[in-house]
Amino acid sequence: MFVKNLQNDFYNVIHGKQCLILVNFDVDAICASKILQALFKNDNIVYTLVPIQGVKEMVRAYQENADEIEFVIMINCGATLDIVDMLQPEEKVIFFILDSHRPYDLCNVYNETQVQILGNLNPDEEIPEYNDVFNDESSDEEQEDEISDGEDESNQAKRRRLNEARILKKRKRREWEEKRDEILFNYTQYSYYGKSSAVVAYEMTWQMSRDNLDMVWWAIIGSTEQAILSKVESSTSVLVAGDLQSHVARLSHNRGGDAEQLSAIKVTYDKDLQLALYRHWTVEDSFRHSIPTAVALRLWSIKGEQRLREFLAEMGLPLAQSRQRFSAMDLNLRQEFRGMVEKLANKYRISSIVGANFTMQYGYRFKYCATDIVYSMLAILESTTRDRPPQLCFLEASDCLTHSNKDLLDRGIEKAKNVLVHIYKTAQSILELKQVINAGTFLYVVLADSIMNSHMFCHPHILIILAQFILKAYVESSRNKRAATWPLVASATYSEEDGTCLIVGIPPVSEEQPRSLFGRAFEQAAKNTNSYIEADYFDSTIARLKIEGRLKFFDALAALLV
């Protein structure tokens, strides 16, 4: 059931009650939870927040915290699963689901009592009608049998009519089931993402007249993560950014007379370069490790390095300046830098590098753009080791959104630089050694355990960024015109002790809407080969399987996608 009026049918319902909040391990979910926590703190709402990495953790977290809990808020988890069937809650428990994963599980959509999906129904999601997938008609075959048994055996005509009616009913039932299976297949065939959960949470605070610049900034971070990871199409990101900009302008205007408040936080939206962390890095490093420039200039090759030097020289940027931190460059060069890049963008086919971005300034202490914070949070979130448990990484990533934690944010940016460097080096090695395998209907790449810092790629978001880099680079350098229509599967070792690997599926470059068919395909390929697969992630295009069965699984996937 969808909840359209979030204030009346969600927030006023949980007001004054104890809640359990289950939050998925992603930046958008963290931002959405941060907005809700700010509201709860002001209204003294008692809650328990538990970060979860997958379905098993979700079940365990609910079971451990279910006592005396009537309301469960699920952020970026639960929408694609039959929650009531999976968790077996008491009848009094109500689940409020705020999730950007699609498609919704239809049992959640049509549950009128225990499952409440926060947000409006998007017609583009084409949710099937209730009667097309659920049949509540009770069978009256027993009644017919009683009638027929009670009839005189000599009455053959009546018995024949009853048999014909029963056969006709069975035929209609079979036709309905076939149509239902087709409808369900079409509905669940692709997995994709909807509106950012942080944006939905922020829009609720706006409707309640409780929003502020901090909250809109968190919504900006959540939607920026979707753009960076290509979860939604670029046109959608632009429209959402425009809406958020109008809120920024309104909130900034409302407090325009208070100079002290204006010095606290200032958010601006302006034309910017889509270069990763360039304000905190050297220009040369940022060009090399940003996907748009690395792909357009083919920086994984020797000729690509020459093109980069030519580009910097034609810009008029001295080599010494390009190799020192951007903040330490000459002031004139820093001020003219964006214009210098824009002039040459079309010539070097990197026009996508010019875009717009939100920037936040907190007093005179620091200035960061939204993409900087997303990269920092992703790097911290996926820096788990034996000494750094996931819960600690989650809390540190969440603390990056607090103004007082500048040092933590800067450490995250340094981690992000290290991540981007290793993504680039790994992609360069794979492309140079031609390790991208063409399976006919899709591409796949398997990361060797011998690569430097291979442990980084056992985390899904980092592996996804690497896979996107490799796919775009492969398409850019391939002579095959069909390359842009091929999706890619990337795999890396997840646990050597358990002998498992992580796999992620990336939709083709040519797809305007980033919808992936790998969720259902992974499930079917594992079924066809009797392979062990652990679909524990809330994104169905991410899974784990046994390393020993990986090649057999890829063969089955190739046969399935013909």
Coordinates of C-alpha atoms in Angstrom, one line a residue:
M1 CA 0.0 0.0 0.0
F2 CA 1.3 3.4 -0.9
V3 CA 1.4 6.3 1.5
K4 CA 0.9 9.6 -0.3
N5 CA 0.4 12.0 2.7
L6 CA 3.6 11.2 4.6
Q7 CA 2.9 13.7 7.4
N8 CA -0.5 12.4 8.3
D9 CA -0.2 8.7 7.4
F10 CA 3.4 8.2 8.4
Y11 CA 5.0 10.7 10.7
N12 CA 1.9 11.5 12.8
V13 CA 1.3 7.8 13.2
I14 CA 4.8 7.0 14.6
H15 CA 5.0 10.3 16.7
G16 CA 5.5 9.4 20.3
K17 CA 6.1 5.7 19.6
Q18 CA 9.2 3.6 19.7
C19 CA 10.6 2.7 16.2
L20 CA 13.1 0.3 14.7
I21 CA 15.0 1.8 11.8
L22 CA 16.8 -0.6 9.4
V23 CA 19.2 1.2 7.1
N24 CA 21.0 -0.3 4.1
F25 CA 24.7 0.2 3.6
D26 CA 24.6 2.9 0.9
V27 CA 25.0 6.7 0.9
D28 CA 21.4 7.5 -0.1
A29 CA 20.1 5.4 2.8
I30 CA 22.4 7.1 5.3
C31 CA 21.3 10.5 4.1
A32 CA 17.6 9.6 4.4
S33 CA 18.2 8.2 7.9
K34 CA 20.0 11.4 8.8
I35 CA 17.0 13.5 7.8
L36 CA 14.6 11.3 9.8
Q37 CA 16.9 11.3 12.8
A38 CA 17.0 15.1 12.8
L39 CA 13.2 15.1 13.0
F40 CA 13.0 12.5 15.7
K41 CA 15.6 14.3 17.8
N42 CA 13.5 17.5 17.7
D43 CA 10.3 15.6 18.6
N44 CA 11.9 13.3 21.2
I45 CA 10.9 10.1 19.3
V46 CA 12.7 7.1 20.7
Y47 CA 14.2 4.8 18.0
T48 CA 16.7 2.0 17.5
L49 CA 18.8 2.3 14.3
V50 CA 20.5 -0.8 12.9
P51 CA 22.7 -0.8 9.8
I52 CA 22.2 -3.9 7.6
Q53 CA 24.2 -5.2 4.7
G54 CA 21.9 -7.8 3.3
V55 CA 18.8 -9.9 3.7
K56 CA 20.2 -12.2 6.4
E57 CA 21.2 -9.2 8.5
M58 CA 17.8 -7.7 8.0
V59 CA 16.0 -10.8 9.3
R60 CA 18.4 -11.1 12.3
A61 CA 18.2 -7.4 13.2
Y62 CA 14.4 -7.6 13.2
Q63 CA 14.3 -10.8 15.3
E64 CA 16.7 -9.3 17.8
N65 CA 14.8 -6.0 18.1
A66 CA 11.2 -7.0 17.5
D67 CA 10.1 -7.0 21.2
E68 CA 7.6 -4.3 22.0
I69 CA 8.2 -2.7 18.6
E70 CA 5.1 -1.8 16.6
F71 CA 6.7 0.3 13.8
V72 CA 9.6 -0.6 11.6
I73 CA 11.1 1.9 9.2
M74 CA 13.1 0.3 6.4
I75 CA 15.4 2.5 4.4
N76 CA 16.6 1.2 1.0
C77 CA 15.7 -2.3 2.0
G78 CA 12.6 -4.5 1.9
A79 CA 10.6 -3.1 -1.1
T80 CA 11.6 -5.9 -3.4
L81 CA 10.9 -8.7 -0.9
D82 CA 7.7 -10.1 0.6
I83 CA 8.3 -8.6 4.0
V84 CA 5.4 -10.2 5.9
D85 CA 6.2 -13.7 4.5
M86 CA 9.9 -13.3 5.3
L87 CA 9.8 -11.8 8.8
Q88 CA 6.5 -13.4 10.0
P89 CA 5.7 -10.4 12.2
E90 CA 2.8 -10.1 14.7
E91 CA -0.3 -8.6 13.3
K92 CA 0.2 -5.3 15.2
V93 CA 3.5 -4.6 13.5
I94 CA 3.5 -2.1 10.7
F95 CA 6.4 -1.7 8.2
F96 CA 7.0 1.7 6.6
I97 CA 9.3 1.1 3.6
L98 CA 11.3 4.0 2.1
D99 CA 13.3 2.2 -0.7
S100 CA 14.6 3.3 -4.1
H101 CA 15.1 -0.3 -5.3
R102 CA 12.7 -1.5 -8.0
P103 CA 10.5 -3.4 -8.9
Y104 CA 8.3 -3.5 -5.8
D105 CA 7.2 -6.9 -4.5
L106 CA 3.5 -7.1 -5.3
C107 CA 2.6 -8.5 -1.9
N108 CA 3.9 -5.3 -0.4
V109 CA 2.1 -3.2 -2.9
Y110 CA -1.3 -4.8 -2.2
N111 CA -0.9 -5.3 1.6
E112 CA -3.5 -3.0 3.1
T113 CA -2.6 -3.3 6.7
Q114 CA 1.0 -4.2 7.6
V115 CA 3.1 -2.8 4.7
Q116 CA 3.1 1.0 3.9
I117 CA 5.3 2.1 1.0
L118 CA 6.3 5.8 1.5
G119 CA 5.9 7.9 -1.6
N120 CA 3.6 8.3 -4.6
L121 CA 3.1 5.5 -7.1
N122 CA 5.0 6.2 -10.4
P123 CA 2.9 5.3 -13.4
D124 CA 6.1 4.4 -15.3
E125 CA 6.7 1.5 -13.0
E126 CA 3.6 -0.3 -14.6
I127 CA 2.5 -2.2 -11.5
P128 CA 0.1 -5.0 -12.5
E129 CA -3.6 -4.8 -11.5
Y130 CA -4.5 -6.9 -8.4
N131 CA -6.9 -9.2 -10.3
D132 CA -4.2 -10.0 -12.9
V133 CA -1.9 -11.6 -10.4
F134 CA -4.0 -12.6 -7.4
N135 CA -7.0 -14.9 -7.5
D136 CA -9.3 -14.8 -4.4
E137 CA -12.1 -16.9 -5.9
S138 CA -12.8 -20.0 -3.8
S139 CA -13.0 -23.2 -5.8
D140 CA -16.5 -24.6 -6.0
E141 CA -15.4 -27.9 -7.6
E142 CA -16.4 -29.8 -4.4
Q143 CA -19.8 -28.3 -4.6
E144 CA -20.1 -29.4 -8.2
D145 CA -19.0 -32.9 -7.2
E146 CA -21.7 -33.1 -4.6
I147 CA -24.3 -32.1 -7.1
S148 CA -23.1 -34.5 -9.7
D149 CA -22.9 -37.4 -7.1
G150 CA -26.4 -36.7 -5.9
E151 CA -27.8 -36.9 -9.4
D152 CA -29.4 -40.0 -10.8
E153 CA -26.9 -41.9 -13.0
S154 CA -29.5 -42.1 -15.8
N155 CA -29.3 -38.3 -16.1
Q156 CA -26.3 -38.3 -18.4
A157 CA -27.1 -34.9 -20.0
K158 CA -26.9 -33.0 -16.7
R159 CA -23.7 -34.8 -15.7
R160 CA -22.2 -34.0 -19.1
R161 CA -23.0 -30.3 -18.7
L162 CA -21.4 -30.3 -15.3
N163 CA -18.2 -31.9 -16.7
E164 CA -18.1 -29.4 -19.5
A165 CA -18.5 -26.6 -17.1
R166 CA -15.7 -28.0 -14.9
I167 CA -13.4 -28.4 -17.9
L168 CA -14.1 -24.9 -19.1
K169 CA -13.3 -23.5 -15.7
K170 CA -10.0 -25.4 -15.5
R171 CA -9.1 -24.1 -19.0
K172 CA -9.9 -20.5 -17.9
R173 CA -7.9 -21.0 -14.8
R174 CA -4.9 -22.3 -16.8
E175 CA -5.2 -19.4 -19.3
W176 CA -5.3 -17.0 -16.3
E177 CA -2.2 -18.6 -14.8
E178 CA -0.3 -18.4 -18.1
K179 CA -1.2 -14.7 -18.5
R180 CA -0.2 -14.0 -14.9
D181 CA 3.1 -15.7 -15.4
E182 CA 3.7 -13.5 -18.4
I183 CA 2.7 -10.4 -16.6
L184 CA 4.9 -11.2 -13.6
F185 CA 7.9 -12.0 -15.9
N186 CA 7.5 -8.7 -17.7
Y187 CA 7.2 -6.8 -14.4
T188 CA 10.1 -8.4 -12.6
Q189 CA 12.4 -8.9 -15.7
Y190 CA 14.4 -5.7 -15.1
S191 CA 15.8 -4.3 -11.8
Y192 CA 16.3 -0.6 -11.5
Y193 CA 16.2 2.4 -9.2
G194 CA 13.5 5.0 -8.4
K195 CA 13.7 8.3 -6.7
S196 CA 16.4 8.8 -4.1
S197 CA 15.1 7.9 -0.6
A198 CA 16.9 11.0 0.8
V199 CA 14.9 13.2 -1.6
V200 CA 11.6 11.6 -0.6
A201 CA 12.5 12.1 3.1
Y202 CA 13.4 15.7 2.5
E203 CA 10.2 16.4 0.6
M204 CA 8.3 15.2 3.6
T205 CA 10.1 17.7 5.9
W206 CA 9.3 20.4 3.4
Q207 CA 5.6 19.5 3.4
M208 CA 5.7 19.7 7.2
S209 CA 7.5 23.1 7.0
R210 CA 10.3 21.6 9.1
D211 CA 13.1 21.6 6.5
N212 CA 16.4 23.5 6.7
L213 CA 19.6 23.8 4.6
D214 CA 21.2 20.8 6.4
M215 CA 18.4 18.6 5.3
V216 CA 18.3 19.7 1.7
W217 CA 22.1 19.2 1.6
W218 CA 21.7 15.6 2.8
A219 CA 19.1 15.1 0.1
I220 CA 21.5 16.5 -2.5
I221 CA 24.2 14.0 -1.3
G222 CA 21.7 11.1 -1.7
S223 CA 20.7 12.1 -5.2
T224 CA 24.3 12.7 -6.2
E225 CA 25.2 9.2 -5.2
Q226 CA 22.6 7.9 -7.6
A227 CA 24.1 10.0 -10.4
I228 CA 27.7 8.9 -9.6
L229 CA 26.8 5.2 -9.6
S230 CA 24.6 5.6 -12.7
K231 CA 21.6 4.3 -10.8
V232 CA 19.2 6.6 -12.6
E233 CA 19.3 8.2 -16.0
S234 CA 21.1 11.6 -16.3
S235 CA 18.0 13.5 -17.3
T236 CA 16.3 12.4 -14.1
S237 CA 19.3 13.6 -12.1
V238 CA 19.1 17.0 -13.7
L239 CA 15.4 17.3 -13.0
V240 CA 15.9 16.4 -9.3
A241 CA 18.9 18.8 -9.0
G242 CA 16.6 21.6 -10.4
D243 CA 14.0 20.9 -7.7
L244 CA 16.6 20.8 -5.0
Q245 CA 18.1 24.0 -6.2
S246 CA 14.7 25.8 -5.8
H247 CA 14.6 24.6 -2.2
V248 CA 18.1 25.8 -1.6
A249 CA 17.2 29.2 -3.0
R250 CA 14.1 29.4 -0.9
L251 CA 15.8 28.5 2.3
S252 CA 18.8 30.8 1.7
H253 CA 16.4 33.7 0.9
N254 CA 14.3 33.0 4.0
R255 CA 17.3 33.6 6.3
G256 CA 18.9 36.3 4.2
G257 CA 18.7 38.9 7.0
D258 CA 20.7 36.8 9.5
A259 CA 24.3 37.2 8.8
E260 CA 25.4 34.9 11.5
Q261 CA 23.3 32.0 10.2
L262 CA 24.5 32.6 6.6
S263 CA 28.1 32.3 7.8
A264 CA 27.2 28.8 9.2
I265 CA 26.3 27.0 6.0
K266 CA 26.0 28.1 2.4
V267 CA 24.9 25.9 -0.4
T268 CA 25.3 26.9 -4.1
Y269 CA 24.5 25.3 -7.4
D270 CA 26.7 26.3 -10.3
K271 CA 28.4 25.0 -13.4
D272 CA 31.3 22.8 -12.5
L273 CA 33.7 20.2 -13.9
Q274 CA 32.9 16.5 -13.4
L275 CA 36.4 15.7 -12.3
A276 CA 36.8 13.5 -9.3
L277 CA 38.0 15.3 -6.2
Y278 CA 40.0 17.8 -8.2
R279 CA 39.8 20.5 -5.5
H280 CA 41.6 18.1 -3.2
W281 CA 44.0 16.6 -5.7
T282 CA 46.4 17.5 -8.4
V283 CA 44.9 18.4 -11.8
E284 CA 46.8 15.6 -13.5
D285 CA 45.7 13.0 -11.1
S286 CA 42.1 14.1 -11.2
F287 CA 42.1 13.9 -15.0
R288 CA 43.7 10.5 -15.0
H289 CA 41.3 8.9 -12.4
S290 CA 38.0 10.4 -13.5
I291 CA 36.0 8.1 -15.8
P292 CA 34.9 10.7 -18.4
T293 CA 38.5 11.9 -19.1
A294 CA 40.2 8.5 -18.7
V295 CA 37.8 6.9 -21.2
A296 CA 37.7 9.8 -23.8
L297 CA 41.5 10.2 -23.8
R298 CA 42.1 6.4 -23.5
L299 CA 44.5 7.0 -20.6
W300 CA 45.2 3.3 -20.1
S301 CA 47.4 3.4 -23.2
I302 CA 50.7 5.1 -23.9
K303 CA 49.1 7.3 -26.6
G304 CA 46.5 8.2 -24.0
E305 CA 49.2 9.6 -21.7
Q306 CA 50.6 11.6 -24.6
R307 CA 47.1 13.0 -25.3
L308 CA 46.8 14.0 -21.6
R309 CA 50.1 15.9 -21.7
E310 CA 49.0 17.6 -25.0
F311 CA 45.7 18.6 -23.4
L312 CA 47.4 20.1 -20.4
A313 CA 49.9 21.9 -22.6
E314 CA 47.2 23.3 -24.9
M315 CA 45.3 24.5 -21.9
G316 CA 48.3 26.6 -21.0
L317 CA 48.7 24.9 -17.7
P318 CA 52.4 24.4 -16.7
L319 CA 53.4 20.9 -15.8
A320 CA 54.6 22.0 -12.4
Q321 CA 51.2 23.5 -11.6
S322 CA 49.3 20.5 -12.8
R323 CA 51.3 18.2 -10.5
Q324 CA 50.7 20.1 -7.3
R325 CA 47.6 20.2 -5.2
F326 CA 44.8 22.3 -6.8
S327 CA 44.5 24.5 -3.8
A328 CA 48.2 25.3 -4.0
M329 CA 48.1 26.4 -7.7
D330 CA 48.4 30.0 -8.7
L331 CA 45.1 31.9 -7.9
N332 CA 44.7 33.1 -11.5
L333 CA 45.1 29.5 -12.9
R334 CA 42.5 28.2 -10.3
Q335 CA 40.0 30.9 -11.3
E336 CA 40.5 30.3 -15.0
F337 CA 40.8 26.5 -14.8
R338 CA 37.1 25.7 -15.6
G339 CA 37.1 28.0 -18.7
M340 CA 40.4 26.5 -19.9
V341 CA 38.9 23.0 -19.8
E342 CA 35.6 24.1 -21.4
K343 CA 37.4 25.6 -24.5
L344 CA 39.1 22.3 -25.3
A345 CA 36.3 19.9 -24.2
N346 CA 34.8 19.4 -27.6
K347 CA 38.1 19.1 -29.4
Y348 CA 39.2 16.2 -27.1
R349 CA 35.7 14.7 -27.0
I350 CA 35.2 15.2 -23.3
S351 CA 32.2 17.5 -23.4
S352 CA 30.5 15.4 -20.7
I353 CA 33.1 16.7 -18.2
V354 CA 31.2 20.1 -18.1
G355 CA 28.1 20.0 -15.9
A356 CA 26.7 21.4 -12.7
N357 CA 27.2 20.6 -9.1
F358 CA 26.2 21.6 -5.6
T359 CA 28.8 23.1 -3.3
M360 CA 28.6 23.5 0.4
Q361 CA 30.6 26.0 2.4
Y362 CA 30.6 26.0 6.2
G363 CA 31.7 29.4 7.5
Y364 CA 35.3 30.0 6.4
R365 CA 36.5 26.6 7.4
F366 CA 35.9 24.4 4.4
K367 CA 34.2 24.1 1.0
Y368 CA 33.2 20.8 -0.6
C369 CA 31.1 19.9 -3.6
A370 CA 28.5 17.1 -3.3
T371 CA 30.6 14.6 -5.3
D372 CA 33.5 15.0 -3.0
I373 CA 31.4 13.9 0.0
V374 CA 29.9 11.0 -1.9
Y375 CA 33.3 9.6 -2.8
S376 CA 34.5 10.2 0.7
M377 CA 31.5 8.4 2.2
L378 CA 31.7 5.5 -0.3
A379 CA 35.4 5.0 0.5
I380 CA 34.8 5.0 4.3
L381 CA 31.7 2.7 4.0
E382 CA 33.6 0.1 2.0
S383 CA 36.8 0.2 4.0
T384 CA 35.9 -2.8 6.2
T385 CA 38.6 -5.0 7.5
R386 CA 39.0 -7.4 10.4
D387 CA 40.0 -4.4 12.6
R388 CA 37.2 -2.2 11.1
P389 CA 33.8 -3.8 11.5
P390 CA 31.0 -2.7 9.1
Q391 CA 29.1 -0.9 11.8
L392 CA 32.1 1.3 12.6
C393 CA 32.4 2.2 8.9
F394 CA 28.7 2.9 8.7
L395 CA 28.9 5.3 11.6
E396 CA 32.0 7.1 10.3
A397 CA 30.3 7.5 6.9
S398 CA 27.3 9.0 8.6
D399 CA 29.5 11.3 10.6
C400 CA 30.9 12.7 7.4
L401 CA 27.6 14.6 7.1
T402 CA 28.2 16.5 10.3
H403 CA 29.9 19.9 10.0
S404 CA 32.2 19.4 13.0
N405 CA 33.9 16.3 11.5
K406 CA 36.1 18.0 8.9
D407 CA 39.0 15.8 9.7
L408 CA 37.0 12.6 9.2
L409 CA 35.7 13.9 5.9
D410 CA 39.3 14.7 4.8
R411 CA 40.5 11.2 5.7
G412 CA 37.6 9.8 3.7
I413 CA 38.7 11.9 0.7
E414 CA 42.3 10.5 1.0
K415 CA 40.8 7.0 1.1
A416 CA 38.7 7.8 -2.0
K417 CA 41.8 8.9 -3.8
N418 CA 43.5 5.6 -3.0
V419 CA 40.3 3.7 -4.2
L420 CA 40.2 5.7 -7.5
V421 CA 43.9 5.1 -8.1
H422 CA 43.5 1.3 -7.7
I423 CA 40.4 1.3 -9.8
Y424 CA 42.3 3.0 -12.6
K425 CA 45.4 0.7 -12.3
T426 CA 43.2 -2.4 -12.2
A427 CA 41.2 -1.3 -15.3
Q428 CA 44.4 -0.4 -17.1
S429 CA 45.9 -3.8 -16.4
I430 CA 42.7 -5.6 -17.6
L431 CA 42.4 -3.6 -20.8
E432 CA 46.1 -3.9 -21.7
L433 CA 46.1 -7.6 -21.2
K434 CA 42.8 -7.9 -23.0
Q435 CA 41.1 -9.8 -20.1
V436 CA 37.6 -8.7 -21.0
I437 CA 36.0 -11.8 -22.3
N438 CA 33.2 -11.7 -24.9
A439 CA 30.6 -14.4 -24.2
G440 CA 28.6 -13.5 -27.3
T441 CA 25.7 -11.8 -25.6
F442 CA 27.6 -10.1 -22.8
L443 CA 31.1 -9.3 -21.6
Y444 CA 32.7 -10.5 -18.4
V445 CA 35.9 -10.0 -16.5
V446 CA 37.3 -11.9 -13.6
L447 CA 39.7 -10.1 -11.3
A448 CA 42.8 -12.1 -10.3
D449 CA 43.7 -12.4 -6.7
S450 CA 47.3 -11.3 -7.6
I451 CA 46.3 -7.7 -8.4
M452 CA 47.4 -5.1 -5.9
N453 CA 44.9 -4.5 -3.1
S454 CA 42.5 -7.0 -4.5
H455 CA 40.6 -7.0 -1.2
M456 CA 39.1 -3.6 -2.2
F457 CA 37.0 -5.2 -4.8
C458 CA 35.1 -7.6 -2.5
H459 CA 32.9 -4.5 -1.8
P460 CA 30.0 -4.1 -4.2
H461 CA 30.1 -0.3 -4.9
I462 CA 33.8 -0.2 -5.6
L463 CA 33.5 -3.2 -7.9
I464 CA 30.6 -1.5 -9.7
I465 CA 32.6 1.6 -10.3
L466 CA 35.4 -0.5 -11.7
A467 CA 33.0 -2.4 -13.9
Q468 CA 31.5 0.8 -15.3
F469 CA 35.0 2.1 -16.1
I470 CA 36.0 -1.1 -17.8
L471 CA 32.8 -1.3 -19.9
K472 CA 32.9 2.3 -21.1
A473 CA 36.6 1.9 -21.9
Y474 CA 36.0 -1.3 -23.8
V475 CA 33.2 0.2 -25.8
E476 CA 35.4 3.3 -26.6
S477 CA 38.3 1.2 -27.9
S478 CA 36.4 -1.6 -29.6
R479 CA 35.9 -1.7 -33.3
N480 CA 32.8 -3.9 -33.0
K481 CA 29.7 -1.7 -33.5
R482 CA 27.6 -4.0 -31.2
A483 CA 29.9 -3.4 -28.2
A484 CA 27.7 -0.6 -26.9
T485 CA 24.8 -3.0 -26.7
W486 CA 26.6 -5.6 -24.5
P487 CA 26.2 -5.6 -20.7
L488 CA 29.1 -6.6 -18.5
V489 CA 29.6 -8.9 -15.5
A490 CA 32.5 -8.3 -13.2
S491 CA 33.7 -10.8 -10.5
A492 CA 36.2 -10.6 -7.7
T493 CA 37.1 -12.9 -4.8
Y494 CA 34.8 -12.2 -1.8
S495 CA 36.2 -14.7 0.7
E496 CA 39.1 -17.0 0.2
E497 CA 38.2 -19.0 3.3
D498 CA 34.7 -19.8 2.1
G499 CA 35.8 -20.0 -1.6
T500 CA 33.2 -17.4 -2.7
C501 CA 33.3 -14.6 -5.2
L502 CA 31.3 -11.4 -5.7
I503 CA 29.6 -10.7 -9.0
V504 CA 27.9 -7.5 -10.3
G505 CA 26.0 -6.9 -13.5
I506 CA 26.2 -3.6 -15.4
P507 CA 23.7 -2.7 -18.1
P508 CA 24.9 -1.7 -21.6
V509 CA 26.3 1.7 -22.4
S510 CA 23.6 2.3 -25.0
E511 CA 20.8 2.0 -22.5
E512 CA 19.4 5.4 -21.7
Q513 CA 17.5 4.0 -18.7
P514 CA 19.9 2.0 -16.5
R515 CA 17.7 -1.1 -16.2
S516 CA 19.5 -4.4 -15.7
L517 CA 18.2 -7.9 -16.5
F518 CA 21.0 -9.6 -14.5
G519 CA 18.9 -10.0 -11.4
R520 CA 16.5 -12.6 -12.9
A521 CA 19.3 -13.9 -15.2
F522 CA 21.6 -14.7 -12.2
E523 CA 18.8 -16.5 -10.5
Q524 CA 17.9 -18.6 -13.5
A525 CA 21.5 -19.4 -14.5
A526 CA 22.2 -20.7 -11.0
K527 CA 19.0 -22.8 -11.1
N528 CA 19.9 -24.3 -14.5
T529 CA 23.4 -25.3 -13.3
N530 CA 22.4 -26.2 -9.7
S531 CA 25.0 -23.7 -8.6
Y532 CA 25.2 -22.2 -5.2
I533 CA 24.2 -18.5 -5.3
E534 CA 23.7 -16.2 -2.4
A535 CA 21.4 -13.3 -3.5
D536 CA 21.8 -11.6 -0.1
Y537 CA 22.0 -8.0 -1.4
F538 CA 18.9 -5.7 -1.8
D539 CA 20.1 -5.0 -5.4
S540 CA 19.4 -8.2 -7.3
T541 CA 22.3 -7.5 -9.8
I542 CA 24.8 -8.2 -7.0
A543 CA 25.3 -11.7 -5.7
R544 CA 27.8 -14.2 -4.4
L545 CA 28.6 -17.6 -5.6
K546 CA 31.3 -20.4 -5.3
I547 CA 34.5 -19.7 -7.2
E548 CA 34.7 -23.3 -8.4
G549 CA 31.3 -23.0 -10.2
R550 CA 31.9 -19.5 -11.7
L551 CA 32.9 -20.5 -15.3
K552 CA 30.0 -23.0 -15.5
F553 CA 27.7 -20.2 -14.2
F554 CA 29.0 -17.8 -16.9
D555 CA 28.4 -20.5 -19.6
A556 CA 24.8 -20.9 -18.4
L557 CA 24.4 -17.2 -18.4
A558 CA 25.6 -16.9 -22.0
A559 CA 23.1 -19.7 -23.0
L560 CA 20.3 -17.9 -21.2
L561 CA 20.9 -14.5 -22.8
V562 CA 21.0 -15.7 -26.4

